[in-house]
Amino acid sequence: MSTIDFDNLSFAYHKTNTILYTEFKNGKWSEIESRTDDYISISAFAGSLHYGIQCFEGLKAFRGKDGKVRIFRPDENAKRLRKSAEYLGIEAPSEEMFIQMCKRIVKENIDFLPPYGNNASMYIRPILFGSNPQLGVKSSTECVFMMLCSPVGAYTGGALEAIDVVIARDYDRAAPNGSGAYKVGGNYACSLLSLNKAVKLGYKAVLYLDPTSRKFIDEYNSSNFFGIKGNSYITPLSDSILPSITNKSLEVAARELGMTVERRPVPVEELGSFEEVGECGTAVVITPVHKIVDKPSLESDQETVYTYGNGLCGEKSLALYKYITSIQYGEAPDKFGWTIEVEL
Ligand code: PLP
Ligand code: COI
């Protein structure tokens, strides 16, 4: 039985009943094990520890208004993990294996799935990494795939609480023609120095520009960018950002709500003409942005400040949030077949 206070969850790890573990060795995946111990034993020479041969995913399961348990678009995460693994040159689970494991981890940890009605959910963290001992820099021949989970609440503050972010012009998250479009741990490592400095200055996230020209908006350290202008949902087109599944869903939601969708390069100067701006992603859902502070460097006192709304979530962002979350929580019909139900 879980003793978690589901009403006061943040985005933090809580140990659950089990983790799922399988290894790819000699050309096949081992039988999937349910382990109660969340510590694992691997070679000190595993390529993931030395060369970052690692990728992961993030998705969520929700307890619905009707008592049913739904996972949001796991097929999309399975496909994206396979792309990341291909980038790293390592084996990846099939889409079918991935989805089966998503369902199984939720079922085995059902006591930890937050109840309906408090904006909380079960975060599912699939992780894949090279595990064979190696010294040379090359793709790992053996790997471990684990399915982990933790009950979570809002990523920053409370649900729909607006945040302030900073543009760090002296740091890039990804390189031109680099790994920005893949969900590899290295991208997050590359964001930490600027993120830590930004957090010390009181910001909740960093907004990165395109690393080639630094003229266009790319994305935040852990989410995609969107802006609202008139009746348009505008989001960057860039090959150095993660193709967000939430953003892809929001594009559909925006059209359904009668808005137009523009996926195109977004020049920094355009920040002054948006009525609403937000972050979107699995962990952040939709998080409204109150202020974007553009600095030539994080150390600089010089800044251009863009302010949106009065610190509350804008009307269109709220409609988009409701569109997506009402499908996730079984409050609205799942018209596009985005969710997969977990049989309990
Ligand atoms: N961008 C980055 C850098 C992320 O870490 C995430 C989180 O997964 C996203 C965007 C949003 O992607 P998704 O909506 O698929 O979770
Ligand atoms: C997610 O939104 O699922 C992420 O992976 C973002 C972050 C917690 C790394």
mmCIF file of C-alpha atoms and ligand atoms in Angstrom:
data_model
loop_
_atom_site.group_PDB
_atom_site.id
_atom_site.type_symbol
_atom_site.label_atom_id
_atom_site.label_comp_id
_atom_site.label_asym_id
_atom_site.label_seq_id
_atom_site.Cartn_x
_atom_site.Cartn_y
_atom_site.Cartn_z
ATOM 1 C CA MET A 1 0.000 0.000 0.000
ATOM 2 C CA SER A 2 1.222 3.450 -0.805
ATOM 3 C CA THR A 3 1.460 6.103 1.913
ATOM 4 C CA ILE A 4 1.882 8.950 -0.542
ATOM 5 C CA ASP A 5 0.092 12.249 -0.052
ATOM 6 C CA PHE A 6 -1.444 12.476 -3.506
ATOM 7 C CA ASP A 7 -2.764 15.991 -2.868
ATOM 8 C CA ASN A 8 0.705 17.481 -2.510
ATOM 9 C CA LEU A 9 2.734 15.842 -5.242
ATOM 10 C CA SER A 10 5.459 17.667 -7.111
ATOM 11 C CA PHE A 11 7.578 16.291 -9.960
ATOM 12 C CA ALA A 12 9.765 14.130 -7.730
ATOM 13 C CA TYR A 13 10.605 10.444 -7.484
ATOM 14 C CA HIS A 14 8.606 8.257 -5.121
ATOM 15 C CA LYS A 15 9.575 4.623 -4.931
ATOM 16 C CA THR A 16 6.839 2.309 -6.150
ATOM 17 C CA ASN A 17 6.300 -1.465 -5.878
ATOM 18 C CA THR A 18 8.259 -2.540 -8.929
ATOM 19 C CA ILE A 19 10.490 -1.605 -11.832
ATOM 20 C CA LEU A 20 10.625 -3.684 -15.023
ATOM 21 C CA TYR A 21 13.997 -4.888 -16.257
ATOM 22 C CA THR A 22 15.193 -6.643 -19.411
ATOM 23 C CA GLU A 23 18.584 -7.003 -21.091
ATOM 24 C CA PHE A 24 19.461 -7.318 -24.763
ATOM 25 C CA LYS A 25 22.233 -9.898 -25.042
ATOM 26 C CA ASN A 26 23.166 -12.500 -27.679
ATOM 27 C CA GLY A 27 20.624 -11.095 -30.080
ATOM 28 C CA LYS A 28 17.557 -11.217 -27.846
ATOM 29 C CA TRP A 29 15.768 -9.556 -24.950
ATOM 30 C CA SER A 30 15.720 -11.511 -21.693
ATOM 31 C CA GLU A 31 12.431 -12.327 -20.002
ATOM 32 C CA ILE A 32 11.021 -9.122 -18.480
ATOM 33 C CA GLU A 33 11.570 -9.137 -14.707
ATOM 34 C CA SER A 34 9.558 -7.237 -12.119
ATOM 35 C CA ARG A 35 12.008 -6.100 -9.452
ATOM 36 C CA THR A 36 11.172 -4.561 -6.114
ATOM 37 C CA ASP A 37 14.717 -3.228 -5.656
ATOM 38 C CA ASP A 38 15.254 -0.013 -7.612
ATOM 39 C CA TYR A 39 19.049 -0.342 -7.427
ATOM 40 C CA ILE A 40 20.678 -2.226 -10.312
ATOM 41 C CA SER A 41 24.095 -3.759 -10.819
ATOM 42 C CA ILE A 42 25.996 -3.068 -14.060
ATOM 43 C CA SER A 43 29.601 -3.190 -15.249
ATOM 44 C CA ALA A 44 31.685 -0.176 -14.230
ATOM 45 C CA PHE A 45 32.783 -0.188 -17.890
ATOM 46 C CA ALA A 46 29.252 0.025 -19.320
ATOM 47 C CA GLY A 47 29.345 2.391 -22.318
ATOM 48 C CA SER A 48 26.403 4.396 -20.971
ATOM 49 C CA LEU A 49 28.430 5.456 -17.921
ATOM 50 C CA HIS A 50 31.418 6.582 -19.975
ATOM 51 C CA TYR A 51 30.082 7.852 -23.277
ATOM 52 C CA GLY A 52 26.440 8.663 -22.571
ATOM 53 C CA ILE A 53 25.073 5.803 -24.693
ATOM 54 C CA GLN A 54 21.631 6.332 -23.225
ATOM 55 C CA CYS A 55 18.165 7.483 -24.206
ATOM 56 C CA PHE A 56 14.822 7.661 -22.455
ATOM 57 C CA GLU A 57 11.175 8.578 -22.723
ATOM 58 C CA GLY A 58 8.498 10.188 -20.588
ATOM 59 C CA LEU A 59 4.774 9.546 -20.724
ATOM 60 C CA LYS A 60 1.873 9.475 -18.311
ATOM 61 C CA ALA A 61 -0.990 7.286 -17.074
ATOM 62 C CA PHE A 62 -4.135 8.891 -15.692
ATOM 63 C CA ARG A 63 -6.991 7.741 -13.486
ATOM 64 C CA GLY A 64 -10.152 8.850 -15.266
ATOM 65 C CA LYS A 65 -13.378 10.337 -14.063
ATOM 66 C CA ASP A 66 -14.980 7.010 -15.027
ATOM 67 C CA GLY A 67 -12.440 5.051 -12.932
ATOM 68 C CA LYS A 68 -10.634 3.755 -16.045
ATOM 69 C CA VAL A 69 -6.864 4.013 -16.342
ATOM 70 C CA ARG A 70 -5.467 5.471 -19.558
ATOM 71 C CA ILE A 71 -1.960 5.901 -20.939
ATOM 72 C CA PHE A 72 -1.488 8.822 -23.345
ATOM 73 C CA ARG A 73 -0.032 8.001 -26.777
ATOM 74 C CA PRO A 74 2.511 5.305 -25.779
ATOM 75 C CA ASP A 75 2.889 4.283 -29.436
ATOM 76 C CA GLU A 76 4.401 7.719 -30.154
ATOM 77 C CA ASN A 77 6.906 7.383 -27.317
ATOM 78 C CA ALA A 78 7.839 3.877 -28.510
ATOM 79 C CA LYS A 79 8.572 5.239 -31.991
ATOM 80 C CA ARG A 80 10.591 8.142 -30.618
ATOM 81 C CA LEU A 81 12.660 5.827 -28.388
ATOM 82 C CA ARG A 82 13.443 3.706 -31.442
ATOM 83 C CA LYS A 83 14.676 6.825 -33.272
ATOM 84 C CA SER A 84 16.882 7.809 -30.331
ATOM 85 C CA ALA A 85 18.287 4.266 -30.158
ATOM 86 C CA GLU A 86 19.003 4.311 -33.879
ATOM 87 C CA TYR A 87 20.870 7.601 -33.406
ATOM 88 C CA LEU A 88 23.001 5.928 -30.737
ATOM 89 C CA GLY A 89 23.362 2.716 -32.753
ATOM 90 C CA ILE A 90 21.850 0.468 -30.075
ATOM 91 C CA GLU A 91 19.032 -2.056 -29.983
ATOM 92 C CA ALA A 92 15.554 -0.871 -28.962
ATOM 93 C CA PRO A 93 12.383 -2.647 -27.847
ATOM 94 C CA SER A 94 9.635 -3.088 -30.424
ATOM 95 C CA GLU A 95 6.600 -0.831 -30.205
ATOM 96 C CA GLU A 96 4.555 -3.796 -28.988
ATOM 97 C CA MET A 97 7.024 -4.681 -26.222
ATOM 98 C CA PHE A 98 7.207 -1.032 -25.169
ATOM 99 C CA ILE A 99 3.410 -0.701 -24.872
ATOM 100 C CA GLN A 100 3.057 -4.036 -23.048
ATOM 101 C CA MET A 101 5.646 -2.881 -20.520
ATOM 102 C CA CYS A 102 3.896 0.478 -20.083
ATOM 103 C CA LYS A 103 0.656 -1.300 -19.230
ATOM 104 C CA ARG A 104 2.399 -3.754 -16.932
ATOM 105 C CA ILE A 105 4.272 -1.108 -14.922
ATOM 106 C CA VAL A 106 1.042 0.795 -14.314
ATOM 107 C CA LYS A 107 -0.814 -2.368 -13.314
ATOM 108 C CA GLU A 108 1.900 -3.505 -10.901
ATOM 109 C CA ASN A 109 1.980 -0.069 -9.288
ATOM 110 C CA ILE A 110 -1.683 0.786 -9.383
ATOM 111 C CA ASP A 111 -1.684 1.755 -5.662
ATOM 112 C CA PHE A 112 0.615 4.609 -6.637
ATOM 113 C CA LEU A 113 -1.608 5.990 -9.382
ATOM 114 C CA PRO A 114 -3.052 9.255 -8.043
ATOM 115 C CA PRO A 115 -6.842 9.435 -7.770
ATOM 116 C CA TYR A 116 -8.905 11.421 -10.246
ATOM 117 C CA GLY A 117 -9.439 15.082 -9.510
ATOM 118 C CA ASN A 118 -6.159 16.571 -8.330
ATOM 119 C CA ASN A 119 -4.268 17.121 -11.623
ATOM 120 C CA ALA A 120 -1.808 14.395 -10.687
ATOM 121 C CA SER A 121 -0.765 11.362 -12.724
ATOM 122 C CA MET A 122 1.635 8.444 -12.924
ATOM 123 C CA TYR A 123 4.794 9.399 -14.810
ATOM 124 C CA ILE A 124 6.247 6.494 -16.774
ATOM 125 C CA ARG A 125 9.970 6.611 -17.477
ATOM 126 C CA PRO A 126 11.279 4.106 -20.029
ATOM 127 C CA ILE A 127 15.086 4.104 -20.110
ATOM 128 C CA LEU A 128 17.494 2.337 -22.476
ATOM 129 C CA PHE A 129 21.273 2.249 -22.093
ATOM 130 C CA GLY A 130 24.404 0.454 -23.261
ATOM 131 C CA SER A 131 25.476 -2.103 -20.667
ATOM 132 C CA ASN A 132 28.360 -4.211 -21.981
ATOM 133 C CA PRO A 133 31.859 -3.443 -20.673
ATOM 134 C CA GLN A 134 33.754 -1.420 -23.297
ATOM 135 C CA LEU A 135 36.669 0.975 -23.515
ATOM 136 C CA GLY A 136 36.627 2.184 -27.105
ATOM 137 C CA VAL A 137 34.054 4.700 -28.272
ATOM 138 C CA LYS A 138 31.502 2.685 -30.207
ATOM 139 C CA SER A 139 27.837 1.786 -29.979
ATOM 140 C CA SER A 140 27.096 -0.753 -27.241
ATOM 141 C CA THR A 141 26.255 -4.286 -28.359
ATOM 142 C CA GLU A 142 24.306 -5.090 -25.187
ATOM 143 C CA CYS A 143 21.784 -2.897 -23.460
ATOM 144 C CA VAL A 144 19.348 -2.701 -20.601
ATOM 145 C CA PHE A 145 15.780 -1.500 -21.026
ATOM 146 C CA MET A 146 13.800 -0.576 -17.919
ATOM 147 C CA MET A 147 10.299 0.719 -17.384
ATOM 148 C CA LEU A 148 10.074 2.876 -14.265
ATOM 149 C CA CYS A 149 7.290 4.964 -12.800
ATOM 150 C CA SER A 150 6.497 7.513 -10.122
ATOM 151 C CA PRO A 151 3.362 9.423 -9.131
ATOM 152 C CA VAL A 152 3.779 13.105 -10.018
ATOM 153 C CA GLY A 153 2.134 16.496 -9.725
ATOM 154 C CA ALA A 154 3.057 19.761 -11.449
ATOM 155 C CA TYR A 155 6.611 20.177 -12.778
ATOM 156 C CA THR A 156 6.933 23.737 -11.463
ATOM 157 C CA GLY A 157 4.705 25.361 -8.832
ATOM 158 C CA GLY A 158 1.070 24.309 -9.149
ATOM 159 C CA ALA A 159 -0.858 23.251 -12.245
ATOM 160 C CA LEU A 160 -1.233 26.197 -14.648
ATOM 161 C CA GLU A 161 0.891 28.465 -12.453
ATOM 162 C CA ALA A 162 2.764 30.902 -14.708
ATOM 163 C CA ILE A 163 6.575 30.953 -14.664
ATOM 164 C CA ASP A 164 9.363 33.343 -15.639
ATOM 165 C CA VAL A 165 12.023 32.073 -18.046
ATOM 166 C CA VAL A 166 15.283 33.432 -19.421
ATOM 167 C CA ILE A 167 16.905 33.331 -22.836
ATOM 168 C CA ALA A 168 20.547 32.436 -22.321
ATOM 169 C CA ARG A 169 22.257 33.735 -25.456
ATOM 170 C CA ASP A 170 25.648 32.539 -24.240
ATOM 171 C CA TYR A 171 24.562 28.873 -24.046
ATOM 172 C CA ASP A 172 23.150 26.361 -26.505
ATOM 173 C CA ARG A 173 21.292 23.213 -25.584
ATOM 174 C CA ALA A 174 22.136 21.416 -28.802
ATOM 175 C CA ALA A 175 24.626 21.744 -31.655
ATOM 176 C CA PRO A 176 23.687 22.517 -35.274
ATOM 177 C CA ASN A 177 23.171 19.111 -36.933
ATOM 178 C CA GLY A 178 23.567 17.566 -33.464
ATOM 179 C CA SER A 179 21.414 15.486 -31.143
ATOM 180 C CA GLY A 180 18.743 18.094 -30.289
ATOM 181 C CA ALA A 181 15.918 16.167 -31.947
ATOM 182 C CA TYR A 182 16.629 12.956 -30.000
ATOM 183 C CA LYS A 183 15.754 12.177 -26.403
ATOM 184 C CA VAL A 184 19.276 11.355 -25.255
ATOM 185 C CA GLY A 185 20.505 12.131 -21.747
ATOM 186 C CA GLY A 186 23.425 14.143 -23.157
ATOM 187 C CA ASN A 187 21.068 16.927 -24.243
ATOM 188 C CA TYR A 188 19.942 17.370 -20.645
ATOM 189 C CA ALA A 189 23.541 17.309 -19.382
ATOM 190 C CA CYS A 190 24.269 20.120 -21.862
ATOM 191 C CA SER A 191 21.450 22.214 -20.426
ATOM 192 C CA LEU A 192 22.508 21.973 -16.778
ATOM 193 C CA LEU A 193 25.103 24.738 -16.486
ATOM 194 C CA SER A 194 22.784 27.354 -17.994
ATOM 195 C CA LEU A 195 19.758 25.963 -16.136
ATOM 196 C CA ASN A 196 21.557 26.052 -12.776
ATOM 197 C CA LYS A 197 22.622 29.654 -13.372
ATOM 198 C CA ALA A 198 19.085 30.585 -14.461
ATOM 199 C CA VAL A 199 17.538 28.950 -11.384
ATOM 200 C CA LYS A 200 19.952 30.921 -9.148
ATOM 201 C CA LEU A 201 18.661 34.086 -10.835
ATOM 202 C CA GLY A 202 15.081 33.067 -10.012
ATOM 203 C CA TYR A 203 13.944 31.611 -13.356
ATOM 204 C CA LYS A 204 12.169 28.284 -13.702
ATOM 205 C CA ALA A 205 13.433 27.397 -17.175
ATOM 206 C CA VAL A 206 15.825 28.402 -19.941
ATOM 207 C CA LEU A 207 14.604 29.200 -23.431
ATOM 208 C CA TYR A 208 17.240 28.333 -26.037
ATOM 209 C CA LEU A 209 17.654 29.889 -29.469
ATOM 210 C CA ASP A 210 18.551 27.983 -32.610
ATOM 211 C CA PRO A 211 22.249 27.156 -32.336
ATOM 212 C CA THR A 212 23.067 28.081 -35.942
ATOM 213 C CA SER A 213 21.952 31.716 -36.160
ATOM 214 C CA ARG A 214 20.643 32.484 -32.629
ATOM 215 C CA LYS A 215 17.845 34.394 -34.323
ATOM 216 C CA PHE A 216 14.969 31.968 -33.797
ATOM 217 C CA ILE A 217 13.287 30.363 -30.789
ATOM 218 C CA ASP A 218 14.167 26.689 -30.335
ATOM 219 C CA GLU A 219 12.768 25.234 -27.098
ATOM 220 C CA TYR A 220 13.086 25.191 -23.319
ATOM 221 C CA ASN A 221 15.346 22.798 -21.411
ATOM 222 C CA SER A 222 12.538 20.292 -20.812
ATOM 223 C CA SER A 223 9.653 21.359 -23.048
ATOM 224 C CA ASN A 224 8.617 22.876 -26.390
ATOM 225 C CA PHE A 225 7.640 26.516 -26.940
ATOM 226 C CA PHE A 226 4.297 27.808 -28.166
ATOM 227 C CA GLY A 227 2.861 31.286 -28.575
ATOM 228 C CA ILE A 228 -0.640 32.524 -29.254
ATOM 229 C CA LYS A 229 -1.305 35.463 -31.544
ATOM 230 C CA GLY A 230 -4.905 36.290 -32.419
ATOM 231 C CA ASN A 231 -6.430 32.979 -33.349
ATOM 232 C CA SER A 232 -3.131 31.249 -34.172
ATOM 233 C CA TYR A 233 -1.170 28.595 -32.304
ATOM 234 C CA ILE A 234 2.461 29.200 -33.272
ATOM 235 C CA THR A 235 5.298 26.786 -32.526
ATOM 236 C CA PRO A 236 8.881 26.578 -33.833
ATOM 237 C CA LEU A 237 9.980 24.523 -36.789
ATOM 238 C CA SER A 238 13.562 23.502 -36.031
ATOM 239 C CA ASP A 239 15.674 20.392 -36.468
ATOM 240 C CA SER A 240 17.402 20.907 -33.119
ATOM 241 C CA ILE A 241 14.323 20.531 -30.894
ATOM 242 C CA LEU A 242 12.642 17.427 -29.541
ATOM 243 C CA PRO A 243 9.517 16.518 -31.552
ATOM 244 C CA SER A 244 7.118 16.825 -28.626
ATOM 245 C CA ILE A 245 4.138 14.480 -28.544
ATOM 246 C CA THR A 246 2.220 16.991 -26.414
ATOM 247 C CA ASN A 247 2.898 19.736 -28.956
ATOM 248 C CA LYS A 248 1.775 17.490 -31.815
ATOM 249 C CA SER A 249 -1.445 16.807 -29.861
ATOM 250 C CA LEU A 250 -1.910 20.523 -29.130
ATOM 251 C CA GLU A 251 -1.698 21.303 -32.836
ATOM 252 C CA VAL A 252 -4.653 18.974 -33.358
ATOM 253 C CA ALA A 253 -6.445 20.455 -30.329
ATOM 254 C CA ALA A 254 -5.909 24.005 -31.639
ATOM 255 C CA ARG A 255 -7.475 23.107 -35.004
ATOM 256 C CA GLU A 256 -10.363 21.417 -33.209
ATOM 257 C CA LEU A 257 -10.870 24.624 -31.231
ATOM 258 C CA GLY A 258 -11.095 26.581 -34.467
ATOM 259 C CA MET A 259 -7.593 28.035 -34.313
ATOM 260 C CA THR A 260 -5.023 28.066 -37.090
ATOM 261 C CA VAL A 261 -1.689 26.364 -36.540
ATOM 262 C CA GLU A 262 1.652 27.729 -37.680
ATOM 263 C CA ARG A 263 4.725 25.545 -37.329
ATOM 264 C CA ARG A 264 7.525 27.724 -38.642
ATOM 265 C CA PRO A 265 10.723 29.456 -37.556
ATOM 266 C CA VAL A 266 9.845 31.968 -34.823
ATOM 267 C CA PRO A 267 12.160 35.024 -34.761
ATOM 268 C CA VAL A 268 13.052 36.273 -31.266
ATOM 269 C CA GLU A 269 11.608 39.719 -32.047
ATOM 270 C CA GLU A 270 8.211 38.115 -32.516
ATOM 271 C CA LEU A 271 8.078 37.487 -28.747
ATOM 272 C CA GLY A 272 6.816 41.064 -28.430
ATOM 273 C CA SER A 273 3.704 40.331 -30.457
ATOM 274 C CA PHE A 274 2.358 37.198 -28.733
ATOM 275 C CA GLU A 275 -0.617 37.516 -26.422
ATOM 276 C CA GLU A 276 0.112 34.220 -24.647
ATOM 277 C CA VAL A 277 3.230 32.118 -24.401
ATOM 278 C CA GLY A 278 3.742 28.744 -22.779
ATOM 279 C CA GLU A 279 5.759 25.607 -22.354
ATOM 280 C CA CYS A 280 4.318 22.266 -23.436
ATOM 281 C CA GLY A 281 5.417 18.707 -22.769
ATOM 282 C CA THR A 282 4.541 15.589 -20.824
ATOM 283 C CA ALA A 283 6.040 16.760 -17.529
ATOM 284 C CA VAL A 284 5.015 20.431 -17.818
ATOM 285 C CA VAL A 285 1.666 19.709 -19.608
ATOM 286 C CA ILE A 286 0.924 23.352 -20.476
ATOM 287 C CA THR A 287 2.724 25.796 -18.238
ATOM 288 C CA PRO A 288 1.965 29.447 -18.972
ATOM 289 C CA VAL A 289 4.899 31.828 -19.189
ATOM 290 C CA HIS A 290 4.511 35.203 -17.503
ATOM 291 C CA LYS A 291 7.860 36.767 -18.423
ATOM 292 C CA ILE A 292 10.600 35.996 -20.909
ATOM 293 C CA VAL A 293 13.815 37.831 -20.103
ATOM 294 C CA ASP A 294 16.278 38.062 -22.980
ATOM 295 C CA LYS A 295 19.871 38.692 -21.860
ATOM 296 C CA PRO A 296 23.033 38.879 -23.978
ATOM 297 C CA SER A 297 24.579 36.617 -21.337
ATOM 298 C CA LEU A 298 23.272 35.195 -18.072
ATOM 299 C CA GLU A 299 25.762 37.382 -16.173
ATOM 300 C CA SER A 300 24.609 40.573 -17.923
ATOM 301 C CA ASP A 301 22.399 43.234 -16.311
ATOM 302 C CA GLN A 302 21.198 44.268 -19.734
ATOM 303 C CA GLU A 303 17.831 42.728 -20.598
ATOM 304 C CA THR A 304 14.744 42.919 -22.756
ATOM 305 C CA VAL A 305 11.623 41.755 -20.945
ATOM 306 C CA TYR A 306 8.519 40.362 -22.636
ATOM 307 C CA THR A 307 5.469 40.073 -20.350
ATOM 308 C CA TYR A 308 2.343 38.026 -20.959
ATOM 309 C CA GLY A 309 -0.959 38.328 -19.127
ATOM 310 C CA ASN A 310 -1.189 39.043 -15.441
ATOM 311 C CA GLY A 311 0.497 35.907 -14.162
ATOM 312 C CA LEU A 312 -2.533 33.706 -14.830
ATOM 313 C CA CYS A 313 -3.052 31.246 -17.646
ATOM 314 C CA GLY A 314 -4.321 32.923 -20.827
ATOM 315 C CA GLU A 315 -7.722 32.031 -22.241
ATOM 316 C CA LYS A 316 -6.497 30.118 -25.307
ATOM 317 C CA SER A 317 -3.774 28.256 -23.413
ATOM 318 C CA LEU A 318 -6.398 27.241 -20.865
ATOM 319 C CA ALA A 319 -8.735 25.965 -23.586
ATOM 320 C CA LEU A 320 -5.873 23.905 -25.053
ATOM 321 C CA TYR A 321 -4.942 22.548 -21.624
ATOM 322 C CA LYS A 322 -8.537 21.538 -21.004
ATOM 323 C CA TYR A 323 -8.851 19.913 -24.420
ATOM 324 C CA ILE A 324 -5.888 17.608 -23.813
ATOM 325 C CA THR A 325 -6.401 16.887 -20.110
ATOM 326 C CA SER A 326 -10.100 16.129 -20.536
ATOM 327 C CA ILE A 327 -9.153 13.317 -22.937
ATOM 328 C CA GLN A 328 -6.410 12.114 -20.575
ATOM 329 C CA TYR A 329 -8.781 12.034 -17.584
ATOM 330 C CA GLY A 330 -11.650 10.428 -19.526
ATOM 331 C CA GLU A 331 -13.838 13.536 -19.262
ATOM 332 C CA ALA A 332 -14.192 13.863 -23.044
ATOM 333 C CA PRO A 333 -14.371 11.259 -25.812
ATOM 334 C CA ASP A 334 -11.014 10.172 -27.153
ATOM 335 C CA LYS A 335 -11.864 11.083 -30.738
ATOM 336 C CA PHE A 336 -8.385 10.451 -32.109
ATOM 337 C CA GLY A 337 -7.663 7.193 -30.269
ATOM 338 C CA TRP A 338 -4.793 8.791 -28.343
ATOM 339 C CA THR A 339 -5.189 6.792 -25.135
ATOM 340 C CA ILE A 340 -4.660 3.127 -24.358
ATOM 341 C CA GLU A 341 -6.637 1.653 -21.517
ATOM 342 C CA VAL A 342 -4.961 -0.481 -18.859
ATOM 343 C CA GLU A 343 -7.062 -3.527 -17.932
ATOM 344 C CA LEU A 344 -6.857 -3.854 -14.158
HETATM 345 N N1 PLP B 1 11.474 19.208 -25.280
HETATM 346 C C1 PLP B 1 12.284 18.669 -24.359
HETATM 347 C C2 PLP B 1 13.700 19.107 -24.316
HETATM 348 C C3 PLP B 1 11.776 17.712 -23.469
HETATM 349 O O1 PLP B 1 12.557 17.173 -22.535
HETATM 350 C C4 PLP B 1 10.426 17.339 -23.547
HETATM 351 C C5 PLP B 1 9.891 16.310 -22.661
HETATM 352 O O2 PLP B 1 9.723 15.194 -23.022
HETATM 353 C C6 PLP B 1 9.622 17.950 -24.518
HETATM 354 C C7 PLP B 1 10.189 18.882 -25.371
HETATM 355 C C8 PLP B 1 8.179 17.584 -24.643
HETATM 356 O O3 PLP B 1 8.010 16.361 -25.299
HETATM 357 P P1 PLP B 1 6.743 15.460 -24.986
HETATM 358 O O4 PLP B 1 5.559 16.307 -25.223
HETATM 359 O O5 PLP B 1 6.830 14.351 -25.980
HETATM 360 O O6 PLP B 1 6.861 15.017 -23.603
HETATM 361 C C1 COI B 2 9.028 14.871 -20.056
HETATM 362 O O1 COI B 2 8.288 15.837 -20.165
HETATM 363 O O2 COI B 2 8.587 13.710 -20.071
HETATM 364 C C2 COI B 2 10.467 15.015 -19.930
HETATM 365 O O3 COI B 2 11.155 14.086 -20.239
HETATM 366 C C3 COI B 2 10.990 16.290 -19.433
HETATM 367 C C4 COI B 2 11.965 16.218 -18.310
HETATM 368 C C5 COI B 2 11.392 15.772 -17.016
HETATM 369 C C6 COI B 2 13.234 15.569 -18.660
#
